[in-house]
GROMACS .gro file of C-alpha atoms in nm:
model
  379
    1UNK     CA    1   0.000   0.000   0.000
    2UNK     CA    2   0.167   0.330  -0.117
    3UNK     CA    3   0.192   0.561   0.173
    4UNK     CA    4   0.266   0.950   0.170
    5UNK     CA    5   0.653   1.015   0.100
    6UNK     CA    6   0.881   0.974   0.430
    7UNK     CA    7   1.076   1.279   0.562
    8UNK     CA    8   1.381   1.240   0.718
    9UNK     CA    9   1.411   1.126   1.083
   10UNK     CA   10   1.171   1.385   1.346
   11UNK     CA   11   1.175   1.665   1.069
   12UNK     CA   12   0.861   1.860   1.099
   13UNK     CA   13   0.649   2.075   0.814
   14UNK     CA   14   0.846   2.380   0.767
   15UNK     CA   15   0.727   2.676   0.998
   16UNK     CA   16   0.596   2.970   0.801
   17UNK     CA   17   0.792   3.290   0.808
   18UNK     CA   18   0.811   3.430   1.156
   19UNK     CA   19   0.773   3.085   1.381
   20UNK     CA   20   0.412   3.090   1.385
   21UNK     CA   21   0.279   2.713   1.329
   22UNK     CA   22   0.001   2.657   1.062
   23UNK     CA   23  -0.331   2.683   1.173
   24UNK     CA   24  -0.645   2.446   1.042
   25UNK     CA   25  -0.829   2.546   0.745
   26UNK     CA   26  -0.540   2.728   0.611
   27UNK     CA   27  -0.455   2.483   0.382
   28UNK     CA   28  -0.131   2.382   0.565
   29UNK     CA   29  -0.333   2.064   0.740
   30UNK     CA   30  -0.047   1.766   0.658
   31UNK     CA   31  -0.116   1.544   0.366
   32UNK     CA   32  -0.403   1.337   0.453
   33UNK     CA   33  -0.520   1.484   0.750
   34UNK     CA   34  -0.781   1.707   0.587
   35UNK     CA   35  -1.074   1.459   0.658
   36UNK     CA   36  -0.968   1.365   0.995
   37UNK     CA   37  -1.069   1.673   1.193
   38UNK     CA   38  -1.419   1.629   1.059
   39UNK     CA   39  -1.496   1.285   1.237
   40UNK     CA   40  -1.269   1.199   1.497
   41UNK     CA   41  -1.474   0.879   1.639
   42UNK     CA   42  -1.150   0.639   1.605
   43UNK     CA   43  -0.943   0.915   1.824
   44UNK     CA   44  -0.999   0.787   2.185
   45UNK     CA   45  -0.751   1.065   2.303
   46UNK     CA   46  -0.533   1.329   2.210
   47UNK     CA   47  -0.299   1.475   2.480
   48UNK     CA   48   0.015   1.660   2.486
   49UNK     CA   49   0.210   1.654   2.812
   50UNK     CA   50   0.524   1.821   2.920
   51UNK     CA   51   0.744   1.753   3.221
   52UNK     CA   52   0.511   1.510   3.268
   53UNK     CA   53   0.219   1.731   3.341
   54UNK     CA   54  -0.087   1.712   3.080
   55UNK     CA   55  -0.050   2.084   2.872
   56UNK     CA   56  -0.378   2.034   2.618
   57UNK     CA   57  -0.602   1.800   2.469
   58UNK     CA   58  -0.657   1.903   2.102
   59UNK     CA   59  -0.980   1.802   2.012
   60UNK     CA   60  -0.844   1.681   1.633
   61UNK     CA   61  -0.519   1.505   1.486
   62UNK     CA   62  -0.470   1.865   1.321
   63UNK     CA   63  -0.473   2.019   1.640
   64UNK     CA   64  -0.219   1.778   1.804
   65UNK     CA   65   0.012   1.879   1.498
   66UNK     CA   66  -0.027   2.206   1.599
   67UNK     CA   67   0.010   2.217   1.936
   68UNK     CA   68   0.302   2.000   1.944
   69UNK     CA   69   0.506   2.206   1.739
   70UNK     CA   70   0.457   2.500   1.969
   71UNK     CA   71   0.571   2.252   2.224
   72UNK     CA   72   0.932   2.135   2.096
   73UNK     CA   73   0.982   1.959   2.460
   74UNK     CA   74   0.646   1.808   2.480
   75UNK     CA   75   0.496   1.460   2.400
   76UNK     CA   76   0.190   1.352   2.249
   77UNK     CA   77   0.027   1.072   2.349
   78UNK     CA   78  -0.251   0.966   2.088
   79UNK     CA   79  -0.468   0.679   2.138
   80UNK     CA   80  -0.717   0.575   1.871
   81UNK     CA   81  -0.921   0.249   1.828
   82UNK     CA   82  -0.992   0.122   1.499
   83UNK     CA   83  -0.869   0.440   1.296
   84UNK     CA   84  -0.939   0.450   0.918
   85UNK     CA   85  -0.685   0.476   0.646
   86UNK     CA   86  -0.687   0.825   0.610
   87UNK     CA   87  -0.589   0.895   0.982
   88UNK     CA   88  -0.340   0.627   1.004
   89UNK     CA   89  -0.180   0.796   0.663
   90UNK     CA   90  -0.238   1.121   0.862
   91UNK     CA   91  -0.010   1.043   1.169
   92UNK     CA   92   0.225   0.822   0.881
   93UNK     CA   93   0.300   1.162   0.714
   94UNK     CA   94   0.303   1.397   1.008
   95UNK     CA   95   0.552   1.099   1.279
   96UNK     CA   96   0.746   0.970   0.950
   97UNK     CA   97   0.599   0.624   1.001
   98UNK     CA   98   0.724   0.350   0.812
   99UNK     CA   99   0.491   0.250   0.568
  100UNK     CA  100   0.517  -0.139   0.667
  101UNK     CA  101   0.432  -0.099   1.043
  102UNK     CA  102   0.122   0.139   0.926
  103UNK     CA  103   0.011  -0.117   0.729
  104UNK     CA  104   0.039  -0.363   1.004
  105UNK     CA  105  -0.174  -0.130   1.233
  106UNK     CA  106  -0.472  -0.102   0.961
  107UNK     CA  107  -0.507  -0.497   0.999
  108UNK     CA  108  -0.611  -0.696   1.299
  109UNK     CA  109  -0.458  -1.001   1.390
  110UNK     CA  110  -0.115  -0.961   1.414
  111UNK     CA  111   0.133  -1.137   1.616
  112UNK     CA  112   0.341  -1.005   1.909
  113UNK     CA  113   0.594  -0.825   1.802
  114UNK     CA  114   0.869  -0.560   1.847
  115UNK     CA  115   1.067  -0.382   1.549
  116UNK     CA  116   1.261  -0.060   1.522
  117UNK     CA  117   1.247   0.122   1.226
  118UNK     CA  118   1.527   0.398   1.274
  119UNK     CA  119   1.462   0.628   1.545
  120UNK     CA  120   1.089   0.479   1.546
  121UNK     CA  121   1.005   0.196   1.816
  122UNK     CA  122   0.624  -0.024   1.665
  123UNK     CA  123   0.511  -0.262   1.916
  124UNK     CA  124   0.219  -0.542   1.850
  125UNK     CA  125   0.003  -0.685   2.165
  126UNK     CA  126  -0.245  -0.951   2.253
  127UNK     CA  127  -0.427  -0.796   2.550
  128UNK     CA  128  -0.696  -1.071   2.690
  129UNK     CA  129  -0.973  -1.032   2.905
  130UNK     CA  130  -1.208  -1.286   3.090
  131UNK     CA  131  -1.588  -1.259   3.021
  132UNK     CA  132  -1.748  -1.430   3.321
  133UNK     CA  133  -2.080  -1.462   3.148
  134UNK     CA  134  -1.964  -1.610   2.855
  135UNK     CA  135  -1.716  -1.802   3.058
  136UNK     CA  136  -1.502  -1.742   2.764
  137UNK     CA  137  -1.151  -1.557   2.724
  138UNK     CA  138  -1.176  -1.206   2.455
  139UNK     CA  139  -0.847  -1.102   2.313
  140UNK     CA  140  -0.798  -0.773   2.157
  141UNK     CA  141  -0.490  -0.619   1.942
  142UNK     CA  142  -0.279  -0.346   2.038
  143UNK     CA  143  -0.021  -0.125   1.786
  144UNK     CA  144   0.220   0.095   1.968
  145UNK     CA  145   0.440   0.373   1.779
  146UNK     CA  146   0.732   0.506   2.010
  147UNK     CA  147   0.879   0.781   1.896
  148UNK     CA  148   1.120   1.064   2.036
  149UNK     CA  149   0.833   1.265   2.152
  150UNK     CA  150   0.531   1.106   2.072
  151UNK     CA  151   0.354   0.809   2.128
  152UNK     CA  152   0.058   0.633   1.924
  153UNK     CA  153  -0.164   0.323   2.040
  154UNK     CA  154  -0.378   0.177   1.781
  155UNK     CA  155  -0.613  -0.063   1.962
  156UNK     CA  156  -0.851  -0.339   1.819
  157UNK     CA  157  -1.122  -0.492   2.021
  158UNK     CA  158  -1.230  -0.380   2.354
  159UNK     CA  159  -0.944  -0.492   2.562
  160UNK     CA  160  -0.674  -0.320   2.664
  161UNK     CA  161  -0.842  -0.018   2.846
  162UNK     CA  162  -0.573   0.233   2.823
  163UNK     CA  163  -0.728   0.505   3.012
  164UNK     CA  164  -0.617   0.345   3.349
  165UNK     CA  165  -0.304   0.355   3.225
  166UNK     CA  166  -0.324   0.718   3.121
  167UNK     CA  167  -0.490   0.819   3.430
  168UNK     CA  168  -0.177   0.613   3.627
  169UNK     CA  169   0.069   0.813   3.414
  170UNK     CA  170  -0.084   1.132   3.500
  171UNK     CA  171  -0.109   1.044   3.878
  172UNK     CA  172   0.300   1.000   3.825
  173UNK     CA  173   0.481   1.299   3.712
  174UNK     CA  174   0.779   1.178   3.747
  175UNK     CA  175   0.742   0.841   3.564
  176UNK     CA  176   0.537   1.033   3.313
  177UNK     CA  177   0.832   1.267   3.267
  178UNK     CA  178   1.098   1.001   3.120
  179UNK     CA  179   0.888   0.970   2.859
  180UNK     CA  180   0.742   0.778   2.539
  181UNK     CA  181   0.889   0.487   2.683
  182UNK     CA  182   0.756   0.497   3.029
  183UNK     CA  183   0.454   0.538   2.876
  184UNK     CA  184   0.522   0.224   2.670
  185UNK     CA  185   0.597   0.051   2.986
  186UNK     CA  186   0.316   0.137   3.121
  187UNK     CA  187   0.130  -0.011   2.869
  188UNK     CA  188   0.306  -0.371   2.843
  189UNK     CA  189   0.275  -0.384   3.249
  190UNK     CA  190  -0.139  -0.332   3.178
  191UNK     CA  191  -0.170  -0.584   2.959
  192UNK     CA  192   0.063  -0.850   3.132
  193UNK     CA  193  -0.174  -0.747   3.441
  194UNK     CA  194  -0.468  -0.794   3.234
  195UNK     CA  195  -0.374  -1.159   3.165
  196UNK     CA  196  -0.352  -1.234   3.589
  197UNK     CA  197  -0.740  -1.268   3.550
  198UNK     CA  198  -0.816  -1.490   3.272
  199UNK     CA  199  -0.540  -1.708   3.417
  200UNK     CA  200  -0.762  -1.716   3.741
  201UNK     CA  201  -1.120  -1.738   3.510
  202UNK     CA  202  -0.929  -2.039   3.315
  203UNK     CA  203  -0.848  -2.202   3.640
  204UNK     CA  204  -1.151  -2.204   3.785
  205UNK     CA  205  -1.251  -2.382   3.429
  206UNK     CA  206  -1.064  -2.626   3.434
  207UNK     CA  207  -1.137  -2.706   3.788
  208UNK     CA  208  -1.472  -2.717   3.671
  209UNK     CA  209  -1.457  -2.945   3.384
  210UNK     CA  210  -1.283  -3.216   3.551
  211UNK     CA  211  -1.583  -3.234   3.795
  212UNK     CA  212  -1.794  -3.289   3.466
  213UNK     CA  213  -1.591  -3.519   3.320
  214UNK     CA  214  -1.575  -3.766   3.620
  215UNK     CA  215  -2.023  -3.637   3.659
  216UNK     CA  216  -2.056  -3.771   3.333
  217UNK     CA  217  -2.149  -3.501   3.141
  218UNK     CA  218  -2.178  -3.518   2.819
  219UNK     CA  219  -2.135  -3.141   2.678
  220UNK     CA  220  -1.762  -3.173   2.879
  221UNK     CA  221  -1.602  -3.257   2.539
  222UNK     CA  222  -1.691  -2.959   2.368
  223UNK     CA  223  -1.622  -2.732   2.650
  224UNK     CA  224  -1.270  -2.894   2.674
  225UNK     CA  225  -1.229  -2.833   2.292
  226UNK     CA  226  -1.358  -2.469   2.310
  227UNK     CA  227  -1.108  -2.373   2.614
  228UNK     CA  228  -0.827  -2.516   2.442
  229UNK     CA  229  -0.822  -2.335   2.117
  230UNK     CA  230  -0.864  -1.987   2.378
  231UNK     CA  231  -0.529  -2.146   2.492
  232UNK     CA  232  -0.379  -2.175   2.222
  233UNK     CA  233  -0.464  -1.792   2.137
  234UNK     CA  234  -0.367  -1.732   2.513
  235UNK     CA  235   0.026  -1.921   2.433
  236UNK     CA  236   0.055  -1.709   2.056
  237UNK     CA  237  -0.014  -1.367   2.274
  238UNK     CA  238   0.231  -1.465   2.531
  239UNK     CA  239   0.501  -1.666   2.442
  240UNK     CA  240   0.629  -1.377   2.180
  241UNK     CA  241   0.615  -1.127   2.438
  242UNK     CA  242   0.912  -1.295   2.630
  243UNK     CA  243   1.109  -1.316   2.372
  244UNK     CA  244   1.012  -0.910   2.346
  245UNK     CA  245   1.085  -0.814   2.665
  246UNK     CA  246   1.417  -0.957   2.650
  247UNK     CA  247   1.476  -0.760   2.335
  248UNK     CA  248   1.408  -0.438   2.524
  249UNK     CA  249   1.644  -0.522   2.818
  250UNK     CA  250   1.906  -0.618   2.569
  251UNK     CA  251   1.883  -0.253   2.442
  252UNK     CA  252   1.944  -0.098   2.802
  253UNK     CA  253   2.280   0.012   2.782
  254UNK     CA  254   2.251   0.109   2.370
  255UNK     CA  255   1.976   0.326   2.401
  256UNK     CA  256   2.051   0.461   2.768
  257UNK     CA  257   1.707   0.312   2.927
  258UNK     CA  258   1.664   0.489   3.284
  259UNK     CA  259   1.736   0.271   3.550
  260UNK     CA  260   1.415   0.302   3.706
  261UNK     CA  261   1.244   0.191   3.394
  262UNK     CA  262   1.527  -0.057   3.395
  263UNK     CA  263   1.371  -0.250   3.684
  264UNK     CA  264   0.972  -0.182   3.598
  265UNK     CA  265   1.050  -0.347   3.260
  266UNK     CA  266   1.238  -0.636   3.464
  267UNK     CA  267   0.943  -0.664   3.665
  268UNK     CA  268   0.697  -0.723   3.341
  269UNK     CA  269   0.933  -0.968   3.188
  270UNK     CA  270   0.868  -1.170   3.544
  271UNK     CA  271   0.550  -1.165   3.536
  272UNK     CA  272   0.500  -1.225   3.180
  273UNK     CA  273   0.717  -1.518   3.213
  274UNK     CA  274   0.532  -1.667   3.512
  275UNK     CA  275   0.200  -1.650   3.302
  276UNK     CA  276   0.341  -1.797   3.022
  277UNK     CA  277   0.446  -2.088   3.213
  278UNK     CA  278   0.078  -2.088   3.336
  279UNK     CA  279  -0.037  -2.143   3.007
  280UNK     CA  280   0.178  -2.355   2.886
  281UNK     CA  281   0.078  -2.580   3.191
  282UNK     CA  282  -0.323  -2.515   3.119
  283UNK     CA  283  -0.251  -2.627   2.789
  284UNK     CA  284  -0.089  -2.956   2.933
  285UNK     CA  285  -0.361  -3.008   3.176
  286UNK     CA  286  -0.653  -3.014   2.907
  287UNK     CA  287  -0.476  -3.257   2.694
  288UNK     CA  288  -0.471  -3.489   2.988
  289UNK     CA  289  -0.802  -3.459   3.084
  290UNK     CA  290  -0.884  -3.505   2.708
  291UNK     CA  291  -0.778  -3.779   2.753
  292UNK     CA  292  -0.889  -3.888   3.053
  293UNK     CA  293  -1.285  -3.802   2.918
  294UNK     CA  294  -1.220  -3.992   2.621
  295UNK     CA  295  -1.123  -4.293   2.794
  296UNK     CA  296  -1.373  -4.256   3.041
  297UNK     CA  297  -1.649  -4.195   2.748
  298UNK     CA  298  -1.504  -4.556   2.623
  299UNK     CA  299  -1.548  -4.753   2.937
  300UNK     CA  300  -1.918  -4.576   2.974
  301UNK     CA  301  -1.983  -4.707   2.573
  302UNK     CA  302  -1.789  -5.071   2.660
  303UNK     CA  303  -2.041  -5.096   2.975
  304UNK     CA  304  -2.369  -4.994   2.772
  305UNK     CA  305  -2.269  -5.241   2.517
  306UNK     CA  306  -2.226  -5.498   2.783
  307UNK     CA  307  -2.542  -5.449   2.935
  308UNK     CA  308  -2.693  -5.450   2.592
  309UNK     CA  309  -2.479  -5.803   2.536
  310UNK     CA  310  -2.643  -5.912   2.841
  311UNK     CA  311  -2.992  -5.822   2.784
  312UNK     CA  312  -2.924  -5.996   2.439
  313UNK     CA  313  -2.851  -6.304   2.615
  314UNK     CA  314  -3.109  -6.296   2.877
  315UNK     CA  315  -3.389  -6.236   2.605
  316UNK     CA  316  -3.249  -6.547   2.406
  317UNK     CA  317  -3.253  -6.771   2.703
  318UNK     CA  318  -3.629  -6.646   2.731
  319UNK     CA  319  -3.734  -6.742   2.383
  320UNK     CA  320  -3.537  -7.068   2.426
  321UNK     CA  321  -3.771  -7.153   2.762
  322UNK     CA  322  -4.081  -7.054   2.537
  323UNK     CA  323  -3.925  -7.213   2.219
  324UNK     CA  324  -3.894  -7.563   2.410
  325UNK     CA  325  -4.250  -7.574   2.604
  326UNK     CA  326  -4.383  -7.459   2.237
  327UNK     CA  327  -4.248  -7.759   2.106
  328UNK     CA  328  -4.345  -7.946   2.377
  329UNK     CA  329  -4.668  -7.896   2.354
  330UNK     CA  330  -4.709  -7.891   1.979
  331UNK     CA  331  -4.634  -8.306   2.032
  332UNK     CA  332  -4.973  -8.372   2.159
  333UNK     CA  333  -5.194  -8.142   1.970
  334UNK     CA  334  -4.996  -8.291   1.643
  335UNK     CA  335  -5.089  -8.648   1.798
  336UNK     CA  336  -5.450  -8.538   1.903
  337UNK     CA  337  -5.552  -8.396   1.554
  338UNK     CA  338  -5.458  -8.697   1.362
  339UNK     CA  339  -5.664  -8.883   1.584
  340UNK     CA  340  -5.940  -8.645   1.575
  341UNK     CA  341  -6.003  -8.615   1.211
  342UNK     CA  342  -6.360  -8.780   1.108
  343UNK     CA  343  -6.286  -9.043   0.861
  344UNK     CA  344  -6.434  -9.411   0.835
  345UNK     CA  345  -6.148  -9.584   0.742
  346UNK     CA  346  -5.883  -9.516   0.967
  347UNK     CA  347  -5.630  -9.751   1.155
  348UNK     CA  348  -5.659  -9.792   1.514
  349UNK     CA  349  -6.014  -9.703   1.538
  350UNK     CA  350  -6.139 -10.001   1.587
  351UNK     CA  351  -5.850 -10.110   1.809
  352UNK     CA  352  -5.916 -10.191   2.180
  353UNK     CA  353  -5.571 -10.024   2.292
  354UNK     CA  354  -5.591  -9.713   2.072
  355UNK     CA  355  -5.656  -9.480   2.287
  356UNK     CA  356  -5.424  -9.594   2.582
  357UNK     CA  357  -5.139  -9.571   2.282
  358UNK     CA  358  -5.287  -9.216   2.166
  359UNK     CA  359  -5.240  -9.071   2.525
  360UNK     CA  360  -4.903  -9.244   2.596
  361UNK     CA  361  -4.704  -9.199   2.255
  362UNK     CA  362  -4.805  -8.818   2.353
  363UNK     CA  363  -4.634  -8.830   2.671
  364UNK     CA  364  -4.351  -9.029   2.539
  365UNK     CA  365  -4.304  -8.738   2.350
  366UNK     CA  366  -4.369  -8.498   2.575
  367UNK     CA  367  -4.136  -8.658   2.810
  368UNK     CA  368  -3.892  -8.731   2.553
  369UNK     CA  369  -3.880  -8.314   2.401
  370UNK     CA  370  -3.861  -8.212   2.808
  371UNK     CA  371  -3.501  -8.414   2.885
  372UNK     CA  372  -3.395  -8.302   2.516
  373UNK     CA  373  -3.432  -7.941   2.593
  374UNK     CA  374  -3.300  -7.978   2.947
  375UNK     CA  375  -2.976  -8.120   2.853
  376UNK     CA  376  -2.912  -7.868   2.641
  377UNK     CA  377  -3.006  -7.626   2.934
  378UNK     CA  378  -3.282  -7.489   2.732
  379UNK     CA  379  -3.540  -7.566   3.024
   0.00000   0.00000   0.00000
């Protein structure tokens, strides 16, 4: 994406003759900017601060221009939160942006990440947040452009909520004072603070899906599925921001880092490290008990099948038991409707001993079916 041409290094629009700055609708707005005063609902917050005290708050990007070039000792501090090209071109032409970290901060999803680009510090954050309704872990994106005397944030999502942080600063004069990259400090310690919550909300989670998985319930598999892809968003915010932190401290002594910020950005990296390790445990624990419900899930199927085996079994030991006495039975009503049929000319029916032989050759066969059936444990 072609971006407005880059200036050298912290030069500023040339003052007009005498020293006094441009004002707006003079025609002397920075390339890009023109629109931008007119709707300024992607600027959170635009404040310039010197000696760490808060001087203005322009209510436009072409004010803050302004205003910080009557201030050559001051700092902006310009948040914004889902800015539109022309603003982001705005600040790229005014702060001599590099056209590849502006085009990072017009799209979301981004990974943690620190780069310099010359004088020009561009940070990229995961900030997270626990919805306890939900029961569900939000993630928002957060650009940072640290400059020599101004600082941009270029947030995505709802989370981080960077007025605390401003209202901190403010409370702080003297940390405030050191500047852009206190305030960038700031910042990292908010979000690495913001993540000591959802670790807590995720805990409580998992505590509660192992009491469904050994109750049984049957909606535990998706829930486990569900929390571990937010873990696996939780690891890609964190895990890079180590690495980041690290890269800061290595630049102590290069870039002359106060000592005081020395130790706050110490401080972060702890912390930041310790929640990592959280994660990377959370992410351990729902893989066992993955496992755990699957196997579990497999013993519940193995025992319904056995019962069903079993019921199987029992229902074909029934309908042997009817099967045999059926059969049993049938023998004399066979024998009984032979004899029973009306014709003249049939043998035996004049016989003296045919009906003694009827009755016993049915209970010969009765008798003989019965020990048949019982040997074969069918009675």
């Amino acid at each position: 994406m072609p971006l407005t041409p880059k200036r050298p290094q912290w030069r500023r629009r040339p003052q007009p003759p005498g020293g006094s700055p441009p004002q707006n609708g003079a025609g002397t707005e920075p390339p890009g900017a023109g629109p931008v005063h007119k709707d300024q609902g992607s600027v959170v917050q635009a404040s310039l601060y010197r000696e760490g005290r808060r001087v203005s708050t322009p209510d436009s990007l072409a004010e803050t221009y302004r205003e910080l070039h009557e201030y050559p000792d001051g700092m902006a501090w310009i948040g914004l939160h889902r800015p539109s090209e022309a603003e982001l071109l705005s600040l790229a032409a005014e702060f001599d942006l590099h056209e590849l970290a502006v085009e990072d901060a017009m799209e979301a999803h981004q990974r943690p990440k620190l780069e310099r680009y010359g004088d020009t510090l561009f940070v990229v954050l995961r900030a997270a947040r626990y919805l306890d309704a939900q029961e569900e872990v939000d993630f928002g994106e957060l650009h940072v452009f640290v400059g020599k005397d101004f600082l941009i944030t270029v947030r995505h999502g709802a989370a981080p909520d960077l007025s605390a942080v401003r209202h901190r600063m403010e409370e702080n004069p003297e940390l405030l004072a050191l500047g852009p990259e206190a305030v960038l400090y700031a910042i990292l310690d908010s979000v690495v603070d913001g993540y000591a919550p959802v670790v807590t909300g995720v805990q409580n989670d998992i505590d509660e899906i192992e009491t469904e998985v050994f109750g049984g319930d049957p909606a535990v598999s998706r829930r486990i599925y569900e929390l571990s892809r937010e873990m696996v968003e939780f690891q890609r915010a964190t895990r890079p921001l180590v690495g980041m932190l690290h890269g800061l401290m290595a630049g102590f002594a290069k870039y002359g880092t106060d000592e005081e910020l020395q130790r706050y950005l110490r401080d972060v990296a702890d912390h930041v490290t310790h929640t990592s390790e959280r994660v990377d445990g959370f992410r351990q624990a729902l893989s066992d008990i993955l496992t755990v419900n699957a196997t579990l899930v497999t013993q519940q199927q193995n025992a319904e099948m056995r019962a069903l085996a079993e019921a199987g079994f029992e229902q074909n030991e029934e309908i042997k038991k009817i099967s045999s006495w059926a059969a049993i039975l049938f023998a004399p009503t066979l024998v009984g409707t032979i004899y029973g049929m009306n014709f003249e000319n049939m043998p035996e029916l004049g016989w003296g001993f045919g009906y003694p032989f009827a009755i016993g050759l049915m209970g010969l066969v009765c008798t003989s079916l019965y020990f048949i059936f019982k040997r074969r444990h069918w009675l």
